[in-house]
Short mmCIF file of C-alpha atoms and ligand atoms in Angstrom, two decimals:
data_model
loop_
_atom_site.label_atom_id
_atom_site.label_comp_id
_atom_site.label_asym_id
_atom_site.label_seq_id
_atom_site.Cartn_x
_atom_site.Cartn_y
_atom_site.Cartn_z
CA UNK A 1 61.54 -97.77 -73.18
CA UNK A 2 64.61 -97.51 -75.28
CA UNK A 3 66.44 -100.06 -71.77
CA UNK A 4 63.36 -102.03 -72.63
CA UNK A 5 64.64 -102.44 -76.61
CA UNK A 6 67.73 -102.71 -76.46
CA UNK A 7 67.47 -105.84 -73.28
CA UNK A 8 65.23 -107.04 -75.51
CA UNK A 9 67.53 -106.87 -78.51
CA UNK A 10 70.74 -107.87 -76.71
CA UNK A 11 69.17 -111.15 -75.64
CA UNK A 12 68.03 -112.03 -79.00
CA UNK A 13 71.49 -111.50 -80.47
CA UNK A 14 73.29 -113.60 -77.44
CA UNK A 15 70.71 -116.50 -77.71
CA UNK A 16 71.38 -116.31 -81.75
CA UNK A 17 74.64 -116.51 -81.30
CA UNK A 18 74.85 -119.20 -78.80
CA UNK A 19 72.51 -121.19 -80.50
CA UNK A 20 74.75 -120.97 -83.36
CA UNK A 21 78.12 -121.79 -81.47
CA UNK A 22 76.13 -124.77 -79.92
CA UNK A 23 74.52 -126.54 -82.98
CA UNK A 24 76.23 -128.44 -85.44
CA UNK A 25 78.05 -126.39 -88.31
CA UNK A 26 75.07 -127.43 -90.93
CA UNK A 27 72.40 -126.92 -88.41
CA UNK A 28 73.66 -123.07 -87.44
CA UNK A 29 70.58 -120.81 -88.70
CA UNK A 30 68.24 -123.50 -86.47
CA UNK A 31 70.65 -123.00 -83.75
CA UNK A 32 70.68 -119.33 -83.84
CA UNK A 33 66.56 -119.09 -84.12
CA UNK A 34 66.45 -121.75 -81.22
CA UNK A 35 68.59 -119.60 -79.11
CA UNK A 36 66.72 -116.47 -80.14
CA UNK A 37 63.37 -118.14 -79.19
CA UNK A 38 64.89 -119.31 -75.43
CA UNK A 39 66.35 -115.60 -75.13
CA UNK A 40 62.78 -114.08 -75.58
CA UNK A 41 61.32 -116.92 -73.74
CA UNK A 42 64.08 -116.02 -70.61
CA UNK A 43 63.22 -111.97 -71.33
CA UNK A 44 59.11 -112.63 -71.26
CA UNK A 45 59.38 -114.34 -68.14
CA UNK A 46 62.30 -112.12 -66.26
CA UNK A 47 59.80 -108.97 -68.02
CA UNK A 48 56.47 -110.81 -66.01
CA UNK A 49 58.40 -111.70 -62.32
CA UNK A 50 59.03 -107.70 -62.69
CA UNK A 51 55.67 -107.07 -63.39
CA UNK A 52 54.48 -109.13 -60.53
CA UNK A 53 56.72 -107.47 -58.52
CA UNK A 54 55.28 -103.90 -59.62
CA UNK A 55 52.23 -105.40 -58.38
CA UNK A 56 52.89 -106.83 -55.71
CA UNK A 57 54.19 -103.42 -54.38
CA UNK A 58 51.22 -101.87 -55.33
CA UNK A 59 48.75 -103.88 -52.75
CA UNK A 60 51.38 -103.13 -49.57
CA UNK A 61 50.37 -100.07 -48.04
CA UNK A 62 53.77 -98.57 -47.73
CA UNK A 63 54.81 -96.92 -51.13
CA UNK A 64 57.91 -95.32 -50.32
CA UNK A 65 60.54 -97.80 -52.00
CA UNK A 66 59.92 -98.74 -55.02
CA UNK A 67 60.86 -102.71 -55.89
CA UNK A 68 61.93 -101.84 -59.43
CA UNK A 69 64.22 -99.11 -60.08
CA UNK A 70 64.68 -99.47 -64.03
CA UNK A 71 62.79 -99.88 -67.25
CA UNK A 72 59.50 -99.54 -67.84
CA UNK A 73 58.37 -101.33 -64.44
CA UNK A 74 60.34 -99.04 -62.75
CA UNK A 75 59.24 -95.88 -64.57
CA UNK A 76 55.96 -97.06 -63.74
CA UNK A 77 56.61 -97.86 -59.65
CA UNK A 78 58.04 -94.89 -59.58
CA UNK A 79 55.57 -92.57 -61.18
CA UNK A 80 52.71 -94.49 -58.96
CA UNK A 81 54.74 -93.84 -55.45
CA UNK A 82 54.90 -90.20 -56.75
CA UNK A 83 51.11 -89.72 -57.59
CA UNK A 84 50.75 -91.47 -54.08
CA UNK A 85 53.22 -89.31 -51.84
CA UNK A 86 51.71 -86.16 -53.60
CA UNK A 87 48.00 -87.81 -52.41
CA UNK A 88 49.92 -88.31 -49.03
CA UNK A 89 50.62 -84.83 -48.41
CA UNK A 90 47.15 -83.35 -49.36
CA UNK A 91 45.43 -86.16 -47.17
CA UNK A 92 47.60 -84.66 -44.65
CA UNK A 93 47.24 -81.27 -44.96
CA UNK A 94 43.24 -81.48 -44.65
CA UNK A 95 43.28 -83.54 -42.10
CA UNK A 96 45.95 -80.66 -40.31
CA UNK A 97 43.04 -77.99 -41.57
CA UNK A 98 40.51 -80.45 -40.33
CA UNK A 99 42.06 -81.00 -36.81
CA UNK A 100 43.00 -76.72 -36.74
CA UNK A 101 39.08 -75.74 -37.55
CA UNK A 102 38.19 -78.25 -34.97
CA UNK A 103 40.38 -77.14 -32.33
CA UNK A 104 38.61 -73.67 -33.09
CA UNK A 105 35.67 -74.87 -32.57
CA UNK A 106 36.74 -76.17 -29.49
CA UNK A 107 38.64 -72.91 -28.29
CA UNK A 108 35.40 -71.30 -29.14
CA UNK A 109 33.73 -70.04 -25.78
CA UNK A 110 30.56 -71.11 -27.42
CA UNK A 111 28.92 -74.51 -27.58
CA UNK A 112 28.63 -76.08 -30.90
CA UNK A 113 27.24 -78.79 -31.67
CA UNK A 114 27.11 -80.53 -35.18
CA UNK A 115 23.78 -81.85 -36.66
CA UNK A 116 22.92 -84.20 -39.68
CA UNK A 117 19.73 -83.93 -41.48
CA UNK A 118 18.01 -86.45 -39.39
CA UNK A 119 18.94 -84.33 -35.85
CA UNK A 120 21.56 -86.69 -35.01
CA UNK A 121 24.84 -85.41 -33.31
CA UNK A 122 28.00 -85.56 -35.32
CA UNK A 123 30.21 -83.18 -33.29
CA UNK A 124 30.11 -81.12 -30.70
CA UNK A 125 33.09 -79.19 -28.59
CA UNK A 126 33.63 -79.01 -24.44
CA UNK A 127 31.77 -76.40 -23.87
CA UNK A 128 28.53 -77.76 -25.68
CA UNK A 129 28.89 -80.87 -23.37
CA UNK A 130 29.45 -78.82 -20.70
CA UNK A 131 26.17 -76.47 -21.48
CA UNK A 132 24.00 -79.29 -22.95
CA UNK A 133 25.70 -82.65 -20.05
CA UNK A 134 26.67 -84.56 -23.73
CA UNK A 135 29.53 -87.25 -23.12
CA UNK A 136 31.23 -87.24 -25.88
CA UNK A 137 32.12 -90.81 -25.80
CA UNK A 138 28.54 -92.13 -25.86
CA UNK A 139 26.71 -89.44 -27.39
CA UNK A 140 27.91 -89.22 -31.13
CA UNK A 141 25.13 -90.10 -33.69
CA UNK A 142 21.99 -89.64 -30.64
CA UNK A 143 19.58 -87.60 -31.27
CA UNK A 144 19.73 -84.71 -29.55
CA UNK A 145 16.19 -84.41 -28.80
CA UNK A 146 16.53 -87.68 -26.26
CA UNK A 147 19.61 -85.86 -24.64
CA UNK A 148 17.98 -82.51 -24.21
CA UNK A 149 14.90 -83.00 -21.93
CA UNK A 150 14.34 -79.24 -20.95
CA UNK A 151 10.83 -78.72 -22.24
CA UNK A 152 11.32 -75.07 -23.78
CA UNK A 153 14.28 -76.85 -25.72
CA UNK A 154 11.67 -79.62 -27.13
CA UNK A 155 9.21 -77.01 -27.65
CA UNK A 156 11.72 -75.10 -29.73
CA UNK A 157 13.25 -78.29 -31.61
CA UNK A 158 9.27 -79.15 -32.41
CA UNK A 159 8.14 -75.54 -33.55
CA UNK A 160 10.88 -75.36 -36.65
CA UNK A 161 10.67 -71.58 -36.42
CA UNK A 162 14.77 -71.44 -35.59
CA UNK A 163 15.19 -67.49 -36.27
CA UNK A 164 15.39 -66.83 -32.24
CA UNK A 165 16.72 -68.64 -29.53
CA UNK A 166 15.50 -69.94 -26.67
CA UNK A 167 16.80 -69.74 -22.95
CA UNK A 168 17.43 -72.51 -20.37
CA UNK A 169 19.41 -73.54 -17.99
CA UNK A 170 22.55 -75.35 -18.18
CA UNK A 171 22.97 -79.13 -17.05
CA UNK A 172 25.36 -77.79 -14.60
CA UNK A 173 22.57 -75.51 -12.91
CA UNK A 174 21.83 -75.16 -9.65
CA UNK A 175 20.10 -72.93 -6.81
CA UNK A 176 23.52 -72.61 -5.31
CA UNK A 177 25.13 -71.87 -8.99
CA UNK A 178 22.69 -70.94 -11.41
CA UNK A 179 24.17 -71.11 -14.84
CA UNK A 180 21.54 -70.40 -17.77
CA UNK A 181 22.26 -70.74 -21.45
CA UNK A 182 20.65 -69.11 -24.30
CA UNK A 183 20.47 -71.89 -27.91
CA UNK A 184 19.84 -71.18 -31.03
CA UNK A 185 19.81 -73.59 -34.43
CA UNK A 186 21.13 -72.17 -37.95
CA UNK A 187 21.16 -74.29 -41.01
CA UNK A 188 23.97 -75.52 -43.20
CA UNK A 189 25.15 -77.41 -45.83
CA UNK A 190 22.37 -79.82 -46.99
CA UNK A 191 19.77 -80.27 -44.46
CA UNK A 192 22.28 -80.18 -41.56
CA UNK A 193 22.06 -78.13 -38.54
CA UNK A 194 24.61 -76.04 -36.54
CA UNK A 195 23.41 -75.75 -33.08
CA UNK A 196 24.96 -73.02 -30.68
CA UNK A 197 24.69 -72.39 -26.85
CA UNK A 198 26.01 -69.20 -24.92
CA UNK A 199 26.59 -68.76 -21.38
CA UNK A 200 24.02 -65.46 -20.65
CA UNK A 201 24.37 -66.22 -16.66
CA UNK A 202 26.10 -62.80 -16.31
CA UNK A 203 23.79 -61.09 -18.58
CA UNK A 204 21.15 -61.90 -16.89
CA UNK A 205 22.23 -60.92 -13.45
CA UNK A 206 23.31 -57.65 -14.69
CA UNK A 207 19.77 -57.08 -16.37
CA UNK A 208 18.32 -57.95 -13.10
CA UNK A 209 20.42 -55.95 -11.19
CA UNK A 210 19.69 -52.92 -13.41
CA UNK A 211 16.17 -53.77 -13.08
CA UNK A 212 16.65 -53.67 -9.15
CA UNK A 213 19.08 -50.57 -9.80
CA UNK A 214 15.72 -48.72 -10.94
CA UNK A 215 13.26 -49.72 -8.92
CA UNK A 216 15.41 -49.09 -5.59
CA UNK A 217 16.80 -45.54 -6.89
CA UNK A 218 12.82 -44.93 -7.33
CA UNK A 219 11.99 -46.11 -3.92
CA UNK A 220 14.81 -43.99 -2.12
CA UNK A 221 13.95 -40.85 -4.19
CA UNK A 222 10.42 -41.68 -3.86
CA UNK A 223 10.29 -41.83 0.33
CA UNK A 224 11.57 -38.55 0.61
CA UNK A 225 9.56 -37.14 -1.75
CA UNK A 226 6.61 -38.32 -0.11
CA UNK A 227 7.27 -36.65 2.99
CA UNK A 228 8.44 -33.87 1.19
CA UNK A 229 5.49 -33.40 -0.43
CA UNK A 230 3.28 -34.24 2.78
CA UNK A 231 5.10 -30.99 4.46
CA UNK A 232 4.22 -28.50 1.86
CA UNK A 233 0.55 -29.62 2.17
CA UNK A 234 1.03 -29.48 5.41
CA UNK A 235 2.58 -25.56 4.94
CA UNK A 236 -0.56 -24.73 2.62
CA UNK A 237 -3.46 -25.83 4.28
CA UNK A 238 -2.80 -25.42 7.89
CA UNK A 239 -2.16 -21.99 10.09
CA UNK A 240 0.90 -23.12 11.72
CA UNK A 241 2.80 -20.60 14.40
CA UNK A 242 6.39 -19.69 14.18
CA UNK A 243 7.67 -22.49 15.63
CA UNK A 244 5.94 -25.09 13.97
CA UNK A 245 6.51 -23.60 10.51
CA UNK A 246 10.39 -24.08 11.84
CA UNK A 247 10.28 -27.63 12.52
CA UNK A 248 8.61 -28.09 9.06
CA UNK A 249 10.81 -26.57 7.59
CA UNK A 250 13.88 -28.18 9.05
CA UNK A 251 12.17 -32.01 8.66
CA UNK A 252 11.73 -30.79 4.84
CA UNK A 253 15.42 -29.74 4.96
CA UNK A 254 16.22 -33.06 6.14
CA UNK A 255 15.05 -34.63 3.28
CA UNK A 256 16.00 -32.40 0.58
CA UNK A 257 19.20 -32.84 1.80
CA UNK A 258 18.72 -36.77 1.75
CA UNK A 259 17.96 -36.78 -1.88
CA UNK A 260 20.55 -34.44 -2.43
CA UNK A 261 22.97 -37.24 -0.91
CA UNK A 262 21.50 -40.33 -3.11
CA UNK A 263 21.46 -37.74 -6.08
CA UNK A 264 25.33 -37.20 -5.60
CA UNK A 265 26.13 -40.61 -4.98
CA UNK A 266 24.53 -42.12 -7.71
CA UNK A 267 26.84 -39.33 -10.02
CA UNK A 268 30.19 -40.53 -8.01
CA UNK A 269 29.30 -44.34 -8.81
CA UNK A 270 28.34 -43.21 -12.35
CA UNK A 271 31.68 -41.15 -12.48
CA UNK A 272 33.44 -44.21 -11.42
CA UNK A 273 31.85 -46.89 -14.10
CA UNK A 274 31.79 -44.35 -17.12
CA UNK A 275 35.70 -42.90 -16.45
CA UNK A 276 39.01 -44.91 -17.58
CA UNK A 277 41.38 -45.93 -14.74
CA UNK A 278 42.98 -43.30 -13.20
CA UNK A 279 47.10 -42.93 -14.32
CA UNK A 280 49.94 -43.01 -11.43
CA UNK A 281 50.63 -39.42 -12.64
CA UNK A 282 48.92 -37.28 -9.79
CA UNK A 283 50.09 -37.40 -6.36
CA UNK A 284 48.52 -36.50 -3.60
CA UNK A 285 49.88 -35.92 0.21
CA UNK A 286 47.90 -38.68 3.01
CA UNK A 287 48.82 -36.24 5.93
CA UNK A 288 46.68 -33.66 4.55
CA UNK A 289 43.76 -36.13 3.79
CA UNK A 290 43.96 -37.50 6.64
CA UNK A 291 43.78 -33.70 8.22
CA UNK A 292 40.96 -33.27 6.64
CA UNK A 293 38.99 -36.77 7.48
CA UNK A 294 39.94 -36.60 10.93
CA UNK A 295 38.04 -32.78 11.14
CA UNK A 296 34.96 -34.19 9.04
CA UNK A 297 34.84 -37.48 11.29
CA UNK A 298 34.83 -35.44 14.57
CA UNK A 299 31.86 -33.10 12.82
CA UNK A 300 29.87 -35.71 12.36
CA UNK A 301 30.42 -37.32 15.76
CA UNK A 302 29.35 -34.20 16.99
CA UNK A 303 26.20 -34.11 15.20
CA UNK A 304 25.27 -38.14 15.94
CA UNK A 305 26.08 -37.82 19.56
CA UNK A 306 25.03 -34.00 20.81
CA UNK A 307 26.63 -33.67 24.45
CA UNK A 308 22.58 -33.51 25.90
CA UNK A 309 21.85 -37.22 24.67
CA UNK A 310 24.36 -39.14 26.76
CA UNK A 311 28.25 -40.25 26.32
CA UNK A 312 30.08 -39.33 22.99
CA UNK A 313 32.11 -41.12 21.18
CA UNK A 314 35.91 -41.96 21.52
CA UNK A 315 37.19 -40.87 17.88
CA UNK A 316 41.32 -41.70 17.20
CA UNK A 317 43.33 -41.31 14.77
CA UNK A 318 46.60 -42.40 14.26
CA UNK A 319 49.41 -39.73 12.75
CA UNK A 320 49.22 -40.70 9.04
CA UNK A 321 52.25 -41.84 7.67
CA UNK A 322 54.80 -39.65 4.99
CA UNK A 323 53.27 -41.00 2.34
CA UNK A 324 52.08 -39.47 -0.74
CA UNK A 325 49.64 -41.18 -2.71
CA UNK A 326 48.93 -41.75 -6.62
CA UNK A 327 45.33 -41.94 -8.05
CA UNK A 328 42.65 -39.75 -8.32
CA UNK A 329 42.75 -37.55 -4.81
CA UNK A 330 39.00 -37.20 -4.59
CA UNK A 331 38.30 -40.61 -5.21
CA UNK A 332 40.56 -41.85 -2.21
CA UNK A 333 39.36 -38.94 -0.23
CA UNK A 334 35.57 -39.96 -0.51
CA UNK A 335 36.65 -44.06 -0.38
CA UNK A 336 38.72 -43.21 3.43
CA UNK A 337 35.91 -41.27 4.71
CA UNK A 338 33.29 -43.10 3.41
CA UNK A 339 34.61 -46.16 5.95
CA UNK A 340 35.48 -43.87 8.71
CA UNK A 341 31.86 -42.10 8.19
CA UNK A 342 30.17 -45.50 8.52
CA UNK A 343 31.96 -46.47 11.31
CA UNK A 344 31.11 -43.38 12.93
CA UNK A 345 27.77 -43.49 11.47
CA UNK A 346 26.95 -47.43 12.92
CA UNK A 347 29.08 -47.25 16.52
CA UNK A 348 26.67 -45.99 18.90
CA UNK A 349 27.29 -43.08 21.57
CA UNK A 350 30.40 -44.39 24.19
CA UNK A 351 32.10 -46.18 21.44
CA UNK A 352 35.14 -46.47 20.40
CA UNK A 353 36.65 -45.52 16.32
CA UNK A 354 40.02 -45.92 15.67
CA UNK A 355 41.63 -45.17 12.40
CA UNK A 356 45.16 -46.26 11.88
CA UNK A 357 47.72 -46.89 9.23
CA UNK A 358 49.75 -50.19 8.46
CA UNK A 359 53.20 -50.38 6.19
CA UNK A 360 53.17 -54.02 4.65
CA UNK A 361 56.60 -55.85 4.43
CA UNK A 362 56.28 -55.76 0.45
CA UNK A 363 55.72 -52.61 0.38
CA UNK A 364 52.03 -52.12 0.41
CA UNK A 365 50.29 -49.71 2.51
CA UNK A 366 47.07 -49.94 4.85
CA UNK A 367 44.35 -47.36 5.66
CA UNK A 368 41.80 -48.84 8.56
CA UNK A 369 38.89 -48.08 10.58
CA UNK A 370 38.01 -50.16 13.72
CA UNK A 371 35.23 -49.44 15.56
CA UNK A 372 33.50 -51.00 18.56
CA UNK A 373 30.00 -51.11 16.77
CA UNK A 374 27.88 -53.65 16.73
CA UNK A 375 29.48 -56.14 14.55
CA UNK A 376 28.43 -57.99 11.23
CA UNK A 377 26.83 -61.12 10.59
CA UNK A 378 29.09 -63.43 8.33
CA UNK A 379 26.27 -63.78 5.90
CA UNK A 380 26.22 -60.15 4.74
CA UNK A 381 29.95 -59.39 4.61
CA UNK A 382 30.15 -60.26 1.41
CA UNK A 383 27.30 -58.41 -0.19
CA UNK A 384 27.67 -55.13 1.76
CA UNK A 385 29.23 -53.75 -1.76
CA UNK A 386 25.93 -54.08 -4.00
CA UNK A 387 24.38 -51.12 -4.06
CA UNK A 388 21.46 -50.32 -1.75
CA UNK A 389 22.50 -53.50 0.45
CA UNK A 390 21.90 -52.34 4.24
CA UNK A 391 21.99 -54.80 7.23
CA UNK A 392 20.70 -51.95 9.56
CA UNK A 393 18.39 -50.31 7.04
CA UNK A 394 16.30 -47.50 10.26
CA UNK A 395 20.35 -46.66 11.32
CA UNK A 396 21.77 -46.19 7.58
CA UNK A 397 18.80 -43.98 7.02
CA UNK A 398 18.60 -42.66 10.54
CA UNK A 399 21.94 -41.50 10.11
CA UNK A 400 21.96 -40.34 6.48
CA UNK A 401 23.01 -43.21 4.35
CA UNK A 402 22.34 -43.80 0.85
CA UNK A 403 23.56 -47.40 1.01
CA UNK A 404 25.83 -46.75 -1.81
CA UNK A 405 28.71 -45.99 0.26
CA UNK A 406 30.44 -49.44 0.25
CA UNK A 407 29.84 -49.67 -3.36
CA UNK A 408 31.68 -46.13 -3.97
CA UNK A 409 34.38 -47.64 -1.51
CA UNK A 410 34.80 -51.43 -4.18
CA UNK A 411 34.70 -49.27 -6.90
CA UNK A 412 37.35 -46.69 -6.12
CA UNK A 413 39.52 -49.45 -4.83
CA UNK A 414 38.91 -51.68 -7.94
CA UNK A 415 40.18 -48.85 -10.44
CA UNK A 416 43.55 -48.25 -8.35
CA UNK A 417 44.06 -51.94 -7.86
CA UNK A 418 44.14 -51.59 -4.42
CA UNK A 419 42.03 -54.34 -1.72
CA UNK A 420 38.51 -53.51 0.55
CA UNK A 421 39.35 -56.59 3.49
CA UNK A 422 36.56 -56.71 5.84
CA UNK A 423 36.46 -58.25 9.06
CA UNK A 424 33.56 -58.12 11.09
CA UNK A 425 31.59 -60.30 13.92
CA UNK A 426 27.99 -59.31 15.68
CA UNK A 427 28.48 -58.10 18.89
CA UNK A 428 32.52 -57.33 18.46
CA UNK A 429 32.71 -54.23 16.12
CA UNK A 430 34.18 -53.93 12.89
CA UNK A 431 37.64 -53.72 10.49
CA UNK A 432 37.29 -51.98 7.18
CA UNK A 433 40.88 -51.13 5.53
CA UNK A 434 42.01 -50.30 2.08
CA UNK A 435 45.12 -51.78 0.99
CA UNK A 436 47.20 -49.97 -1.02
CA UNK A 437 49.46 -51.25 -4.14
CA UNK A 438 53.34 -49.91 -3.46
CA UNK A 439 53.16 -48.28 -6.87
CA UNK A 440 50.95 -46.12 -5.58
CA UNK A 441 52.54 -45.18 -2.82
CA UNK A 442 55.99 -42.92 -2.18
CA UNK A 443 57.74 -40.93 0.46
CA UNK A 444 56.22 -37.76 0.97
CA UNK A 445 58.36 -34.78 -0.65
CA UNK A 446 59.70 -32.03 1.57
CA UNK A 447 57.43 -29.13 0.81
CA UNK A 448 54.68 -31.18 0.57
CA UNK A 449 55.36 -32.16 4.00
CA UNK A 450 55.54 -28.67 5.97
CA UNK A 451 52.06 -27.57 3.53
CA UNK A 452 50.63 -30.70 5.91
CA UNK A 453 52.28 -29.38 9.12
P1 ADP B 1 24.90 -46.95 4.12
O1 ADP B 1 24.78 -45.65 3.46
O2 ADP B 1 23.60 -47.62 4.37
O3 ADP B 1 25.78 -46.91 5.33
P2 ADP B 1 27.03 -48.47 2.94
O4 ADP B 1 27.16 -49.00 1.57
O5 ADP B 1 28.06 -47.52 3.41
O6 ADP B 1 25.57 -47.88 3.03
O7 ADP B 1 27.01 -49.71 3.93
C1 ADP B 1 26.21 -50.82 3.66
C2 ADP B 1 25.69 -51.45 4.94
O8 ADP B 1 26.80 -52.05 5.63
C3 ADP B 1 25.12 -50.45 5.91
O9 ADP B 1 23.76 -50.21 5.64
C4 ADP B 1 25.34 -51.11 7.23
O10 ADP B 1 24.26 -51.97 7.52
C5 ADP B 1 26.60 -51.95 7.02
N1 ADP B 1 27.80 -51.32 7.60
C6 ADP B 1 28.71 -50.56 6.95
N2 ADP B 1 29.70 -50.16 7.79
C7 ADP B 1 29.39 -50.68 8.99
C8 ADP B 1 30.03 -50.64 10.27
N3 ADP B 1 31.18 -49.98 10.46
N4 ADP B 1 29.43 -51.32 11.27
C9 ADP B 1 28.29 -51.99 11.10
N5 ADP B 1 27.63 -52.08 9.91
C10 ADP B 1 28.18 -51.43 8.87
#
């Protein structure tokens, strides 16, 4: 303001005085009040090309240099590119709040899907196009009613009553790969609609699979039973001689001790999902397990093939290794003879069982059983770890088994991040081996050594 004064000021002084140096001596005061009047005339007009200027600047969209530096145009340019840069930099920052709650969204594992009042879809992340088969270049502002053709979904959209969620399955679905999602709407803002979809493929399999968890431990206890049961009828009602009343009593022993099997497997398997991981801390000596297994595998040889029923079998068994090994001892114990019992178990009389012992170049170790049994279809390799699975069901019960053997076997392994590799083909026998991580797995110590010896 004061620049603004004194220009103006200045100007009318100069044209004064020009005006009066320029007109005739007796025509001075008109000369000065001429000049004076161009002077304001040349100030109005160099005031309003500023102005324009000012203005000018104002409709580009770029505001960072202002076009007058000085006097009031310039005061004003630059309290305008100010007001604007300050505007700038809170555009910016919600949009960087915007873009960071959206890439949240997206992270999310989730599918969410943004509604306006009228059902129409105004965002929605990946895994919402991935649950729901949106493209997310032609499906902003459908409906998402016309997208969304499963018929429990329409029936849920229809019905208004949002405060549960309904279950169907995923665009991606298939027979092959069943994925099944559960949605559910929630209201927001005004009249707008948050829609959510969750992945519950897993949760249902594992319902199912408890479901099937019951009803087969219920079956296996309930078999026994039965005959159990049948025999002490039997005991009660009938006059039985000596002998008879023995072979009752030894079929009834049978199955007791059948239940008692299933009974102490499902505890191990229990054990084994309810405890943490087992440390590195406790380390146990493979020479004397392997003592041990090779005097339980030849028992039970004994008992599957009695000398009076034909050939027996060929057991082997490699010298195990100085190794000692870290975990829990009674885990591995019941994992290694749990494969060398099967093999045993499934290898009829004249067969062959080998177990042996591998060192890995990096380190890792190898415990495996080869036997010359009949062999496994490619089909059921990989399920022989759920529980109850059996490809021979009359030998695995013939013989004793609970069919949770293999799963005790995965789940031991699992917890000391070792590997179950299973190679198997009908009519050519059978490779089960446990591999070993080298952390778990050091030269045997001196004493340790002659205990085994
Ligand atoms: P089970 O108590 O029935 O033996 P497992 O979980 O130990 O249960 O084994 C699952 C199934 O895998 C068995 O029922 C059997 O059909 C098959 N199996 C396991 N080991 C062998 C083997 N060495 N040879 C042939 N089949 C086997």
């Amino acid at each position: 303001m004061p620049l603004r004064i004194l220009s103006i000021v200045l100007l009318q002084i100069l044209g004064a005085l020009l005006g009066m140096w320029l007109a005739p001596r007796s025509l001075e005061i008109r000369g000065g009040l001429a000049g004076m009047l161009v002077m304001g005339t040349v100030w109005v007009l160099w005031d309003f090309t500023r102005g324009l200027r000012v203005l000018q600047w104002l409709r580009d969209d770029d505001l960072s240099d202002v076009p007058v530096k000085l006097g009031l145009w310039g005061a004003v340019a630059e309290r305008v590119r100010r007001a604007a840069r300050v505007r700038e930099q809170a555009t910016r920052e919600s949009e960087r709040r915007l873009q960071d709650f959206l890439a949240a969204l997206q992270a999310s594992p989730n599918g969410v899907v943004l509604l306006d009042a009228s059902g129409r879809i105004e965002w929605f992340n990946q895994t919402a196009a991935a649950h729901l088969g949106l493209d997310p270049a032609r499906d902003r502002l459908q409906h998402l009613v016309n997208l969304v053709r499963d018929p429990g979904f329409a029936a849920y959209i229809s019905g208004g009553d949002y405060h549960g969620d309904v279950t169907m399955p995923a665009r991606s679905h298939s027979s092959t790969r069943p994925v099944r999602i559960s949605v559910q709407l929630h209201d927001y803002g005004q009249g707008k609609r948050l829609l959510l979809s969750r992945d519950i493929t897993l949760f249902e399999q594992a319902e199912a699979m408890r479901r099937d968890f019951v009803a087969n431990v219920s079956h296996e206890i309930r078999t026994p039973l039965t005959v159990l049961s049948g025999f002490v009828e039997t005991l009660q009602s009938l006059p039985l001689n000596e002998s008879e009343r023995t072979r009752y009593l030894d079929l009834m022993g049978q199955q007791a001790e059948r239940m008692q099997s299933l009974v102490s497997d499902l505890l191990m398997l229990s054990r084994l999902e309810g405890s943490p991981p087992p440390g590195e801390g406790e380390w146990s000596s493979l020479p004397v397990m392997a003592a041990q297994m090779e005097r339980d595998a030849r028992a039970l040889s004994a008992v599957l093939n009695p000398p009076m029923t034909g050939p027996s079998q060929h057991v082997v068994f490699d010298a195990a290794p100085p190794w000692e090994l870290s975990g829990t001892a009674t885990e591995w114990h019941s994992a290694m003879s749990n494969l060398m019992s099967n093999a045993i178990r499934y290898t009829p009389a004249g067969g062959e069982v080998y177990c042996g012992w591998l060192q890995h170049e990096d380190g890792r170790g190898e415990f495996f059983v080869q036997d010359s049994g009949p062999g496994i279809a490619p089909e059921h390799i990989p399920r022989l770890t759920e529980r109850f699975y059996r490809v021979d069901r009359s030998r695995s019960r013939d013989t004793g088994g609970t069919g949770l053997g293999l799963a005790i076997v995965k789940h031991v392994v699992q917890r000391h991040g070792a590997e179950l590799r299973i190679e198997s083909a009908p009519g050519k026998g059978s490779r089960f081996a446990i591999v070993f991580p080298a952390a778990r797995l050091r030269p045997i110590s001196q004493p340790a050594l002659l205990d085994a010896a």
